[in-house]
PDB file of C-alpha atoms in Angstrom:
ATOM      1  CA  UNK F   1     -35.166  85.748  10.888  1.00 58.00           C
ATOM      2  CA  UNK F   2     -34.053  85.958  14.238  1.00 66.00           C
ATOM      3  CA  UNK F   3     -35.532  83.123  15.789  1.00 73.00           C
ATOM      4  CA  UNK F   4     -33.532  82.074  17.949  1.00 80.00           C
ATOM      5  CA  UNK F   5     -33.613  78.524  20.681  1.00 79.00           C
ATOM      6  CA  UNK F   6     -30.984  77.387  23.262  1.00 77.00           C
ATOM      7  CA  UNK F   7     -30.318  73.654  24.419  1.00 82.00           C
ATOM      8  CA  UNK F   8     -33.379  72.361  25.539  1.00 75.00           C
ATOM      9  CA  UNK F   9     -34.053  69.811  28.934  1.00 71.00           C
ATOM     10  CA  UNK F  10     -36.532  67.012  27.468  1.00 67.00           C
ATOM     11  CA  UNK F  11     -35.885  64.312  29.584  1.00 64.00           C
ATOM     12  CA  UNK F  12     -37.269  60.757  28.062  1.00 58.00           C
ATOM     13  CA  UNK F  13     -37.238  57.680  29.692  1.00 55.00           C
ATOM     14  CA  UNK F  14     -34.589  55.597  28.325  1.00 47.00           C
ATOM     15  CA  UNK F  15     -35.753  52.515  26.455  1.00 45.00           C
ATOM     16  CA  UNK F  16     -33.658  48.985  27.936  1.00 43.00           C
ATOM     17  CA  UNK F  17     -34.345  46.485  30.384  1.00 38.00           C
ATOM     18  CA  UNK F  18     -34.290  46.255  33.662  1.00 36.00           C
ATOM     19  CA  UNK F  19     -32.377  49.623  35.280  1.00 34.00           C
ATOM     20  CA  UNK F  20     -29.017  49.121  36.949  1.00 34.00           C
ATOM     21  CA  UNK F  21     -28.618  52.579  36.973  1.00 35.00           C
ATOM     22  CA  UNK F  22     -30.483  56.144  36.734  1.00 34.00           C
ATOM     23  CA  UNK F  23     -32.645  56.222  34.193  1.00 36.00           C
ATOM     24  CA  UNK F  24     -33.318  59.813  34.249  1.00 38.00           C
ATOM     25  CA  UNK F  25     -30.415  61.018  33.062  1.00 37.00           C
ATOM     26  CA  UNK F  26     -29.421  62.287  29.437  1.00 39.00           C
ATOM     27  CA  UNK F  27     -28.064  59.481  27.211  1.00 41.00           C
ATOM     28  CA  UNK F  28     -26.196  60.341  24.608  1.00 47.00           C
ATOM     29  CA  UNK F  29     -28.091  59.291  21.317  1.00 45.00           C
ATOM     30  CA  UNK F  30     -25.508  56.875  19.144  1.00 49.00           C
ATOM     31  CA  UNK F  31     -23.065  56.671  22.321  1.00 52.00           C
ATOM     32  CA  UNK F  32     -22.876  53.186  23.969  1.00 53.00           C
ATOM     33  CA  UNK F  33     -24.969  51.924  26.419  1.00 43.00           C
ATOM     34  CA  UNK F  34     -23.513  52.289  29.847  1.00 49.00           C
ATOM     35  CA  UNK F  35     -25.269  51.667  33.086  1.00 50.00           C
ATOM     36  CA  UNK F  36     -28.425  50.183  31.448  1.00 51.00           C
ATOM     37  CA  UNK F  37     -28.964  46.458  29.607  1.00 49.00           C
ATOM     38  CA  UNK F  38     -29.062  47.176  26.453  1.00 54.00           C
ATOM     39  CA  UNK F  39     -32.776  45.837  25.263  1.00 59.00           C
ATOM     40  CA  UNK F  40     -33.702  47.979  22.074  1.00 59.00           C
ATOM     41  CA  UNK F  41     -37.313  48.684  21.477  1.00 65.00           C
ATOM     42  CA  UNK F  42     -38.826  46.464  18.914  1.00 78.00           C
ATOM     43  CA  UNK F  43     -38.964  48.022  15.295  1.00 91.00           C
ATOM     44  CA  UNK F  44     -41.316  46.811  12.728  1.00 93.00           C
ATOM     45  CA  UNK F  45     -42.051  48.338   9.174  1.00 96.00           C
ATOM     46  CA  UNK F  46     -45.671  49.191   9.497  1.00 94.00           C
ATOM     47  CA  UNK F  47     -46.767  48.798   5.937  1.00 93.00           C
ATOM     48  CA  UNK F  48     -45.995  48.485   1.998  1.00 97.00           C
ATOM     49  CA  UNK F  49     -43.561  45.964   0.474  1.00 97.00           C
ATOM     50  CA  UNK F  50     -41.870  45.095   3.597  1.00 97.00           C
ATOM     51  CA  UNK F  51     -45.036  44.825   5.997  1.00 97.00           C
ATOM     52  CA  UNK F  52     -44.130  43.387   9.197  1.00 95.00           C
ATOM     53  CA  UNK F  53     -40.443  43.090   8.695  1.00 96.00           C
ATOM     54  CA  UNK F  54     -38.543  43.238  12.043  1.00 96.00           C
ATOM     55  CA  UNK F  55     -35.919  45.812  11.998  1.00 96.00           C
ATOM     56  CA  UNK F  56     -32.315  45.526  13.696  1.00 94.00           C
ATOM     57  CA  UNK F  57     -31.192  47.935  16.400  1.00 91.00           C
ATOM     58  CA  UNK F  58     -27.818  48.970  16.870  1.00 87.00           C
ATOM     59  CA  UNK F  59     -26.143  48.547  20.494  1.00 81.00           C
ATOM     60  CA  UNK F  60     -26.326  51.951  20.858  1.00 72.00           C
ATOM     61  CA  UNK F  61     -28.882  54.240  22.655  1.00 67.00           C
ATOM     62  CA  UNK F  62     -31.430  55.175  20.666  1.00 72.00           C
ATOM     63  CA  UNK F  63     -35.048  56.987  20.631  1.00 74.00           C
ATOM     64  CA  UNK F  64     -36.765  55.876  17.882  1.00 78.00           C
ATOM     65  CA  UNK F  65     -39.757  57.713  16.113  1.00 89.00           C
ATOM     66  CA  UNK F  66     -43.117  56.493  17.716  1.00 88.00           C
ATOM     67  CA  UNK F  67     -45.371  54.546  15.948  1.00 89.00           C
ATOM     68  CA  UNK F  68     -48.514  57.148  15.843  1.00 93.00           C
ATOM     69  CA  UNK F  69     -46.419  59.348  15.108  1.00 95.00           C
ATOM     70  CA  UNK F  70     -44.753  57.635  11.571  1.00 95.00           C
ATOM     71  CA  UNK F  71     -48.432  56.789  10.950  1.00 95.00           C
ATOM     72  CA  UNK F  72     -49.269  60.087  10.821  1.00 96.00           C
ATOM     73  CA  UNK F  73     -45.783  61.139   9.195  1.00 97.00           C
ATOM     74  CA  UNK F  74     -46.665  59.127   6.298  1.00 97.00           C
ATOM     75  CA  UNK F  75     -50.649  59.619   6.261  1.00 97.00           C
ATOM     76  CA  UNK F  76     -49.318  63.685   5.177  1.00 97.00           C
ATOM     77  CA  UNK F  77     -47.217  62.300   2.963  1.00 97.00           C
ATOM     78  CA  UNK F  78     -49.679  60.390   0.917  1.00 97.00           C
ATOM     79  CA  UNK F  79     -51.740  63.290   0.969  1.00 96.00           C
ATOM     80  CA  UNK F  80     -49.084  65.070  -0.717  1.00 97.00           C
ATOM     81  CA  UNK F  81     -48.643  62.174  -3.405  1.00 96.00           C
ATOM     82  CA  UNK F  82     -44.498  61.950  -2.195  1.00 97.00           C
ATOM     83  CA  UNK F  83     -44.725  58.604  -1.921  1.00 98.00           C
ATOM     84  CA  UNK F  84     -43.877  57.309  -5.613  1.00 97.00           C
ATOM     85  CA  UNK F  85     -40.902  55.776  -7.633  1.00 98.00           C
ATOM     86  CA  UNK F  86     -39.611  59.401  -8.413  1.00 97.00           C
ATOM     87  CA  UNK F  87     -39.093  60.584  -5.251  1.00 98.00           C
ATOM     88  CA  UNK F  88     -36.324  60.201  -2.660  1.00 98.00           C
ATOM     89  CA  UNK F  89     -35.889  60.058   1.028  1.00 98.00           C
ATOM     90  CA  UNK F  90     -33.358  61.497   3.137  1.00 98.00           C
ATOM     91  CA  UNK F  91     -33.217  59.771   6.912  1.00 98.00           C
ATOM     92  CA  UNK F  92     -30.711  62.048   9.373  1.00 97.00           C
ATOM     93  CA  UNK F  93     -30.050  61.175  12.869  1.00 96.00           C
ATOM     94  CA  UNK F  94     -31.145  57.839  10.919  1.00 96.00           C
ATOM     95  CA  UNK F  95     -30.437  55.168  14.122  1.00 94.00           C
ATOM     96  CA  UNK F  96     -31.731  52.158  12.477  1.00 95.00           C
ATOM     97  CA  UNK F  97     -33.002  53.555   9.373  1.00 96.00           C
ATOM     98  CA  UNK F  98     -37.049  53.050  10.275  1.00 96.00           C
ATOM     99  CA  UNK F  99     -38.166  56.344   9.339  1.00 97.00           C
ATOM    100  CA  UNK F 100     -36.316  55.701   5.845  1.00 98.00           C
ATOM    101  CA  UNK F 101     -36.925  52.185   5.125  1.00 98.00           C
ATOM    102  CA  UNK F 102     -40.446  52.807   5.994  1.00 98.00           C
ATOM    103  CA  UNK F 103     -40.731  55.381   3.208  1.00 98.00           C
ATOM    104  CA  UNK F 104     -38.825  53.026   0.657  1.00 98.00           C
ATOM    105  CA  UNK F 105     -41.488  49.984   1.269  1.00 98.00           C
ATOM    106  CA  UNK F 106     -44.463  52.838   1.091  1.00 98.00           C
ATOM    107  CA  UNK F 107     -43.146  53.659  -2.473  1.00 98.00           C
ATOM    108  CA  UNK F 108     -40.513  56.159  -2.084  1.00 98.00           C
ATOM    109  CA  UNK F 109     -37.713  55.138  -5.363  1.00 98.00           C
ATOM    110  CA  UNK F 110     -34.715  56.178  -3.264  1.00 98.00           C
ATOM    111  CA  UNK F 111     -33.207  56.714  -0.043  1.00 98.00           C
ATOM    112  CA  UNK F 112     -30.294  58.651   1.939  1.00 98.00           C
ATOM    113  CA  UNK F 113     -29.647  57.493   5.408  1.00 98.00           C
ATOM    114  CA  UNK F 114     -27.402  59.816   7.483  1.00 98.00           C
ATOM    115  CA  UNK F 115     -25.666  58.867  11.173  1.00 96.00           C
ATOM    116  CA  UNK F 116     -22.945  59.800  12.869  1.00 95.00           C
ATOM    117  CA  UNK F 117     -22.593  56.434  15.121  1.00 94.00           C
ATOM    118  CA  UNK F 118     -20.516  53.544  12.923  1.00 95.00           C
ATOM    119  CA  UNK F 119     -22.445  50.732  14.382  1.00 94.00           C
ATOM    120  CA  UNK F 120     -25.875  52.660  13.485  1.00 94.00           C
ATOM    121  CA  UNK F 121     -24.648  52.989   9.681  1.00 97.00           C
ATOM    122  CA  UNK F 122     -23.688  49.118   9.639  1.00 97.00           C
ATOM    123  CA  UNK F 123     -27.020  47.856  11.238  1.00 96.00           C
ATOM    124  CA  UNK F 124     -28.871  50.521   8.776  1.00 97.00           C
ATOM    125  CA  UNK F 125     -26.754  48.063   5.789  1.00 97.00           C
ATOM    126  CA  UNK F 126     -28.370  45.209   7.344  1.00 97.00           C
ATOM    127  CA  UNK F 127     -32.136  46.345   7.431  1.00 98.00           C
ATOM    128  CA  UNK F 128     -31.667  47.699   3.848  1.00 98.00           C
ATOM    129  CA  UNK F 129     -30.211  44.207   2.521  1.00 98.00           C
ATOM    130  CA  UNK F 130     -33.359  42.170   5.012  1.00 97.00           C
ATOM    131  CA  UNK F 131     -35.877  44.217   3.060  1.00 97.00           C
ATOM    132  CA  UNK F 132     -34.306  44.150  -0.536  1.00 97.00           C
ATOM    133  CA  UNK F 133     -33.781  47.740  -0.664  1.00 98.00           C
ATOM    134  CA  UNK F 134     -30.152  47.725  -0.229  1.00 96.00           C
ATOM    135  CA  UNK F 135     -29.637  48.813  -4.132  1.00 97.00           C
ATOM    136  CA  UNK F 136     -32.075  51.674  -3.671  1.00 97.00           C
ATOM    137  CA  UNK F 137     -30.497  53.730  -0.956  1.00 98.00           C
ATOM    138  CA  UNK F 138     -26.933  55.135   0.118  1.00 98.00           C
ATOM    139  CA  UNK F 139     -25.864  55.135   3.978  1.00 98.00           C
ATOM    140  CA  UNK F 140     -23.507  58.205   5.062  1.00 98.00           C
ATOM    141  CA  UNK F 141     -21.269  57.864   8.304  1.00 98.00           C
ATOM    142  CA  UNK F 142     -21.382  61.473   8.816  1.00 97.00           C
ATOM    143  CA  UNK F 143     -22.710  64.491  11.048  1.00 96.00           C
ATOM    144  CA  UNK F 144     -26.361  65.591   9.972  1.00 97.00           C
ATOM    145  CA  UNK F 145     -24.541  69.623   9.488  1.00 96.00           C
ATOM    146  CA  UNK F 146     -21.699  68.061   7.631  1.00 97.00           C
ATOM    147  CA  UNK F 147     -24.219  66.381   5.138  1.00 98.00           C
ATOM    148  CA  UNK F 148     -26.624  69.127   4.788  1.00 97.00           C
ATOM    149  CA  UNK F 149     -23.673  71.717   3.589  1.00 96.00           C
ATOM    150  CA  UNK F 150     -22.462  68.783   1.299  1.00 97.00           C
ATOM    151  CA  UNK F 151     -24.686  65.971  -0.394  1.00 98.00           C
ATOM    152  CA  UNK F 152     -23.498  66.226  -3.436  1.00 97.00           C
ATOM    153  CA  UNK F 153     -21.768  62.899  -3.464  1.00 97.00           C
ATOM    154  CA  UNK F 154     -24.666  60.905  -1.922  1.00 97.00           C
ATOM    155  CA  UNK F 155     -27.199  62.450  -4.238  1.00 98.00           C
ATOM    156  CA  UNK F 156     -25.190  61.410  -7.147  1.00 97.00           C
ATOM    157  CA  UNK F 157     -24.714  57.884  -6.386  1.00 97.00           C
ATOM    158  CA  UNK F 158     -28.460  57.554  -6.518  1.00 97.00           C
ATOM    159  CA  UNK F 159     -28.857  59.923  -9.955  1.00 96.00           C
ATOM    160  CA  UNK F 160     -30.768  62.068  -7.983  1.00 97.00           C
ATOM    161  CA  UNK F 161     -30.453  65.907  -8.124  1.00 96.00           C
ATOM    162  CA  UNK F 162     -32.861  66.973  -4.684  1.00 97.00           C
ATOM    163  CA  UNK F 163     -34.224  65.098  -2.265  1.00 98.00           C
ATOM    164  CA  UNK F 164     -38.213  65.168  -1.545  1.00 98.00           C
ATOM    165  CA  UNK F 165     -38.814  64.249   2.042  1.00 98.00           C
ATOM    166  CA  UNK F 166     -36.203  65.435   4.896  1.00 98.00           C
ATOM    167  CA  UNK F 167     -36.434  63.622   7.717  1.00 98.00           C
ATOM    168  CA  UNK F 168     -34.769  65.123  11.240  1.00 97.00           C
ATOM    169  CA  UNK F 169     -35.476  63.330  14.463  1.00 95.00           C
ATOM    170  CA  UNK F 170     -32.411  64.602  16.543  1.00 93.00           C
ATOM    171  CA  UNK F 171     -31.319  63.785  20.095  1.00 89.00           C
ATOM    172  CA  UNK F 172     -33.764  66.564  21.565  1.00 87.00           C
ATOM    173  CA  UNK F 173     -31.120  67.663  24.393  1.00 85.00           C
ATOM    174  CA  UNK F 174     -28.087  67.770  22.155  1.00 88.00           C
ATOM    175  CA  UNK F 175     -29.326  70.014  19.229  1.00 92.00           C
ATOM    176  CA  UNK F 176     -29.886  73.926  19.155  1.00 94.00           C
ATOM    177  CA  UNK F 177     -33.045  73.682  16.950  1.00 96.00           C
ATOM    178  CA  UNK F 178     -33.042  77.195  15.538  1.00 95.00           C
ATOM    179  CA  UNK F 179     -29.369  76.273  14.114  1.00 95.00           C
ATOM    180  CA  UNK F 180     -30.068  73.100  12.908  1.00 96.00           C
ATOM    181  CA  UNK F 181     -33.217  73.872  10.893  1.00 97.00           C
ATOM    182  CA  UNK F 182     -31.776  77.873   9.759  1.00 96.00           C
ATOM    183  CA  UNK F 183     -29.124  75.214   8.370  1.00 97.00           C
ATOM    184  CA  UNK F 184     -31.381  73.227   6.411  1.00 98.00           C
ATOM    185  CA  UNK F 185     -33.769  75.869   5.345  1.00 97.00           C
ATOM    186  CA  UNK F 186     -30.530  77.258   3.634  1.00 96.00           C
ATOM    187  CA  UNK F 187     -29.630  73.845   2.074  1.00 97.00           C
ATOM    188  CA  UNK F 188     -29.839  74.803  -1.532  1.00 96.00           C
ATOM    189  CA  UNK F 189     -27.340  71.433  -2.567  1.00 97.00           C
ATOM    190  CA  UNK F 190     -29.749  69.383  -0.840  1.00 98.00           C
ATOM    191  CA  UNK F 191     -33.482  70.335  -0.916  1.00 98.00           C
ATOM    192  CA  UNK F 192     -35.433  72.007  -3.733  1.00 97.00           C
ATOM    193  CA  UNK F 193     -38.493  74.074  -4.192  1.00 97.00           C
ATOM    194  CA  UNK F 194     -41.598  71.746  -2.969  1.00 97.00           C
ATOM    195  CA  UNK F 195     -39.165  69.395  -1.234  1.00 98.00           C
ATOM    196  CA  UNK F 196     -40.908  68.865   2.377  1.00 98.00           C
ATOM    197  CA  UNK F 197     -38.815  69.036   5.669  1.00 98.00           C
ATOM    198  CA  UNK F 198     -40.132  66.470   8.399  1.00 98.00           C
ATOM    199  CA  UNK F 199     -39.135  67.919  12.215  1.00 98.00           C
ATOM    200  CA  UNK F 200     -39.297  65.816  15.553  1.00 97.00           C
ATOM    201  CA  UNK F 201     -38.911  67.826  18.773  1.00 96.00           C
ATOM    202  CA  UNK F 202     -40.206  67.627  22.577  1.00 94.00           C
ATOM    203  CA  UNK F 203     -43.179  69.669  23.782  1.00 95.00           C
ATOM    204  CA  UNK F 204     -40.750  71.472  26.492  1.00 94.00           C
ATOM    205  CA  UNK F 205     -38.889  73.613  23.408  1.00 94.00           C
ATOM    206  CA  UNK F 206     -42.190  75.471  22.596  1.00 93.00           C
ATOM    207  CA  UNK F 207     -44.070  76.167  19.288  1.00 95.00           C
ATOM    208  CA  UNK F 208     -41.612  75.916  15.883  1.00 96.00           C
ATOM    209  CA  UNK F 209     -41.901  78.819  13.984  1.00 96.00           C
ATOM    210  CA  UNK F 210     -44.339  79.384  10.773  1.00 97.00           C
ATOM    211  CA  UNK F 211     -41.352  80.099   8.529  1.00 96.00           C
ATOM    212  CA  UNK F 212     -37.553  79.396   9.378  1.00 96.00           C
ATOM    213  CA  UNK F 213     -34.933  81.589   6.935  1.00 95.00           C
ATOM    214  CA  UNK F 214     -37.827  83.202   4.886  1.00 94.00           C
ATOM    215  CA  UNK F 215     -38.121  79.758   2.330  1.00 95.00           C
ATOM    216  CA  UNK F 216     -39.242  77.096   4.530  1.00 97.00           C
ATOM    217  CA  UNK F 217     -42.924  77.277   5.127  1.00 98.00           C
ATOM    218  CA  UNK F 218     -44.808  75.547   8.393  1.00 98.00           C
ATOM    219  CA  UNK F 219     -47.750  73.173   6.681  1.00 98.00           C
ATOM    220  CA  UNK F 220     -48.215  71.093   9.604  1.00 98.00           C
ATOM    221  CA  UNK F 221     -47.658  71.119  13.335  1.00 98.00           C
ATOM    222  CA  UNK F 222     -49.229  68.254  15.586  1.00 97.00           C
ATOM    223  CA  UNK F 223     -48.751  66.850  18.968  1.00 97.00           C
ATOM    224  CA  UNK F 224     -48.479  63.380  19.898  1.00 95.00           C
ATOM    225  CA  UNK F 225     -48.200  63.052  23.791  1.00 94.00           C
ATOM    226  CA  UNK F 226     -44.830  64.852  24.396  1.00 91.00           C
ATOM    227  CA  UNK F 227     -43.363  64.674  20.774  1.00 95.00           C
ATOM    228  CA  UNK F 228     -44.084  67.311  18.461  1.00 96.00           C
ATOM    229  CA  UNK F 229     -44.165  66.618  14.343  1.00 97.00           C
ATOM    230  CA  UNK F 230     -43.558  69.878  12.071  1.00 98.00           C
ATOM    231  CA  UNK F 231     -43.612  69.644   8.416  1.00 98.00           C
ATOM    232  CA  UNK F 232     -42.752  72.394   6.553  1.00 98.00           C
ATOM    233  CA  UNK F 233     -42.076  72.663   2.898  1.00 98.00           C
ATOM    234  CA  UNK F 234     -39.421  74.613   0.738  1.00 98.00           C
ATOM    235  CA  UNK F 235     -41.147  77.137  -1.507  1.00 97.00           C
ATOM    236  CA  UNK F 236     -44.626  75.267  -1.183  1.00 97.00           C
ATOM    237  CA  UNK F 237     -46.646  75.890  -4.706  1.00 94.00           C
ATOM    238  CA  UNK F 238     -50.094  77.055  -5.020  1.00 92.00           C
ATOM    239  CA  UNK F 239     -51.733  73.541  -4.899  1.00 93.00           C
ATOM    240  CA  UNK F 240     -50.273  73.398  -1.238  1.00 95.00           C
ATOM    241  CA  UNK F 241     -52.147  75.093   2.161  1.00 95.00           C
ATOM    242  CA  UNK F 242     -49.697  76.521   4.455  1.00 97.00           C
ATOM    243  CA  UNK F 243     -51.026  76.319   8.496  1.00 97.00           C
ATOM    244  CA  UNK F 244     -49.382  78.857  10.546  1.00 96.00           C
ATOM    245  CA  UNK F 245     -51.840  79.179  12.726  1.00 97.00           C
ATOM    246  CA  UNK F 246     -50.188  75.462  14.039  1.00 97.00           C
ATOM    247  CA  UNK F 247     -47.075  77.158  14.514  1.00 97.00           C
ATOM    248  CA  UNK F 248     -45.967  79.683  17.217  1.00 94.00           C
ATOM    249  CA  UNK F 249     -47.523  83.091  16.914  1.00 90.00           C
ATOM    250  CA  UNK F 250     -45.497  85.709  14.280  1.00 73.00           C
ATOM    251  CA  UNK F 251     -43.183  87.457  16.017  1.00 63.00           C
TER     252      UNK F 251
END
């Protein structure tokens, strides 16, 4: 392949109180708050075992996945029948562990949370223990490229030898996304054939590519105002229906 992206601009409104500074600036995602109150959206697990439960946030800024778009996250997901005992979770860029837990109280049996930020990993501790999941899922201080070239250790504290789902919702102005994802689709440790690869990126980077690294296949590609949700899977068997027409144009 040689797709290839650069640094993109996607500037978001910040999410905090009111401003006592510019809030159209690029905020490091994980980094302290600095001229803004800190006032963390509110984060509530939309359905399963833990219904209604009212997540933590860390003091950090954050950008958390948007409710339509989770709903439709896990709407694919049940269509794929992922969402069972047997199956586990991994939750990079994991902030306060929504995406994750959310998956957990919907059925998934285990969990990996990955985040750089220290506070983010301890307040992810704290939703896990609030919802009883706590002895279900592992929480990694570490870069999301540091744990894709090197799960091993997480994966075997949960006696698991692949994870299912992949989620990746990264700061959209700090990643190169053609990196990131070649990285992943090459992530033989960590994802196996028919594991599914869940991608959150801005509108102003353009249309993801049908396949990344010649294994991971587009299967859906939807827009939610400015967010865009790809799903691709590793491998995808016969039972599954690629879309590339979703999916930028073959080049």
């Amino acid at each position: 392949d040689d797709w290839k992206t650069e640094k993109v601009t996607a500037t978001r409104q910040r999410m905090g109180g009111k401003a006592t500074g510019t809030r159209q600036t690029v905020k490091t995602q994980g980094k302290k708050w600095d001229t803004l109150k800190p006032n963390p959206p509110s984060i509530r697990v939309s359905t399963g075992t833990a219904k209604g439960r009212k997540l933590k946030s860390p003091d950090v800024y954050l950008r958390p996945m948007m409710g339509k778009v989770k709903e439709a996250l896990f709407s694919f997901l049940r269509e794929w029948d992922v969402l069972k005992e047997e199956c586990t979770f991994c939750d990079t860029f994991a902030g306060s562990g929504c995406v994750g837990i959310e998956a957990l109280s919907q059925g998934m049996g285990r969990a990996i949370f990955v985040d750089y930020s220290k506070e983010a990993c301890g307040v992810i501790y704290e939703n896990l223990e609030l919802c009883g999941f706590d002895e279900r899922a592992v929480v990694v201080q570490s870069t999301a490229e540091n744990f894709y070239q090197d799960p091993v250790r997480a994966l075997g504290k949960l006696a698991r030898a692949k994870v299912d789902v992949l989620s990746i919702t990264p700061p959209y102005e700090e990643v190169v996304y053609s990196d990131l994802l070649t990285m992943v689709a090459n992530a033989d440790a960590l994802l196996g054939d028919g594991s599914f690869v869940v991608v959150e990126y801005p509108v102003e980077l353009g249309l993801l590519p049908p396949v990344v690294a010649g294994r991971m296949v587009g299967m859906k590609n939807r827009k939610y105002g400015r967010t865009m949700l790809a799903i691709y899977c590793i491998r995808p068997g016969v039972d599954l229906n690629p879309r590339p027409e979703e999916f930028a144009p073959a080049v």
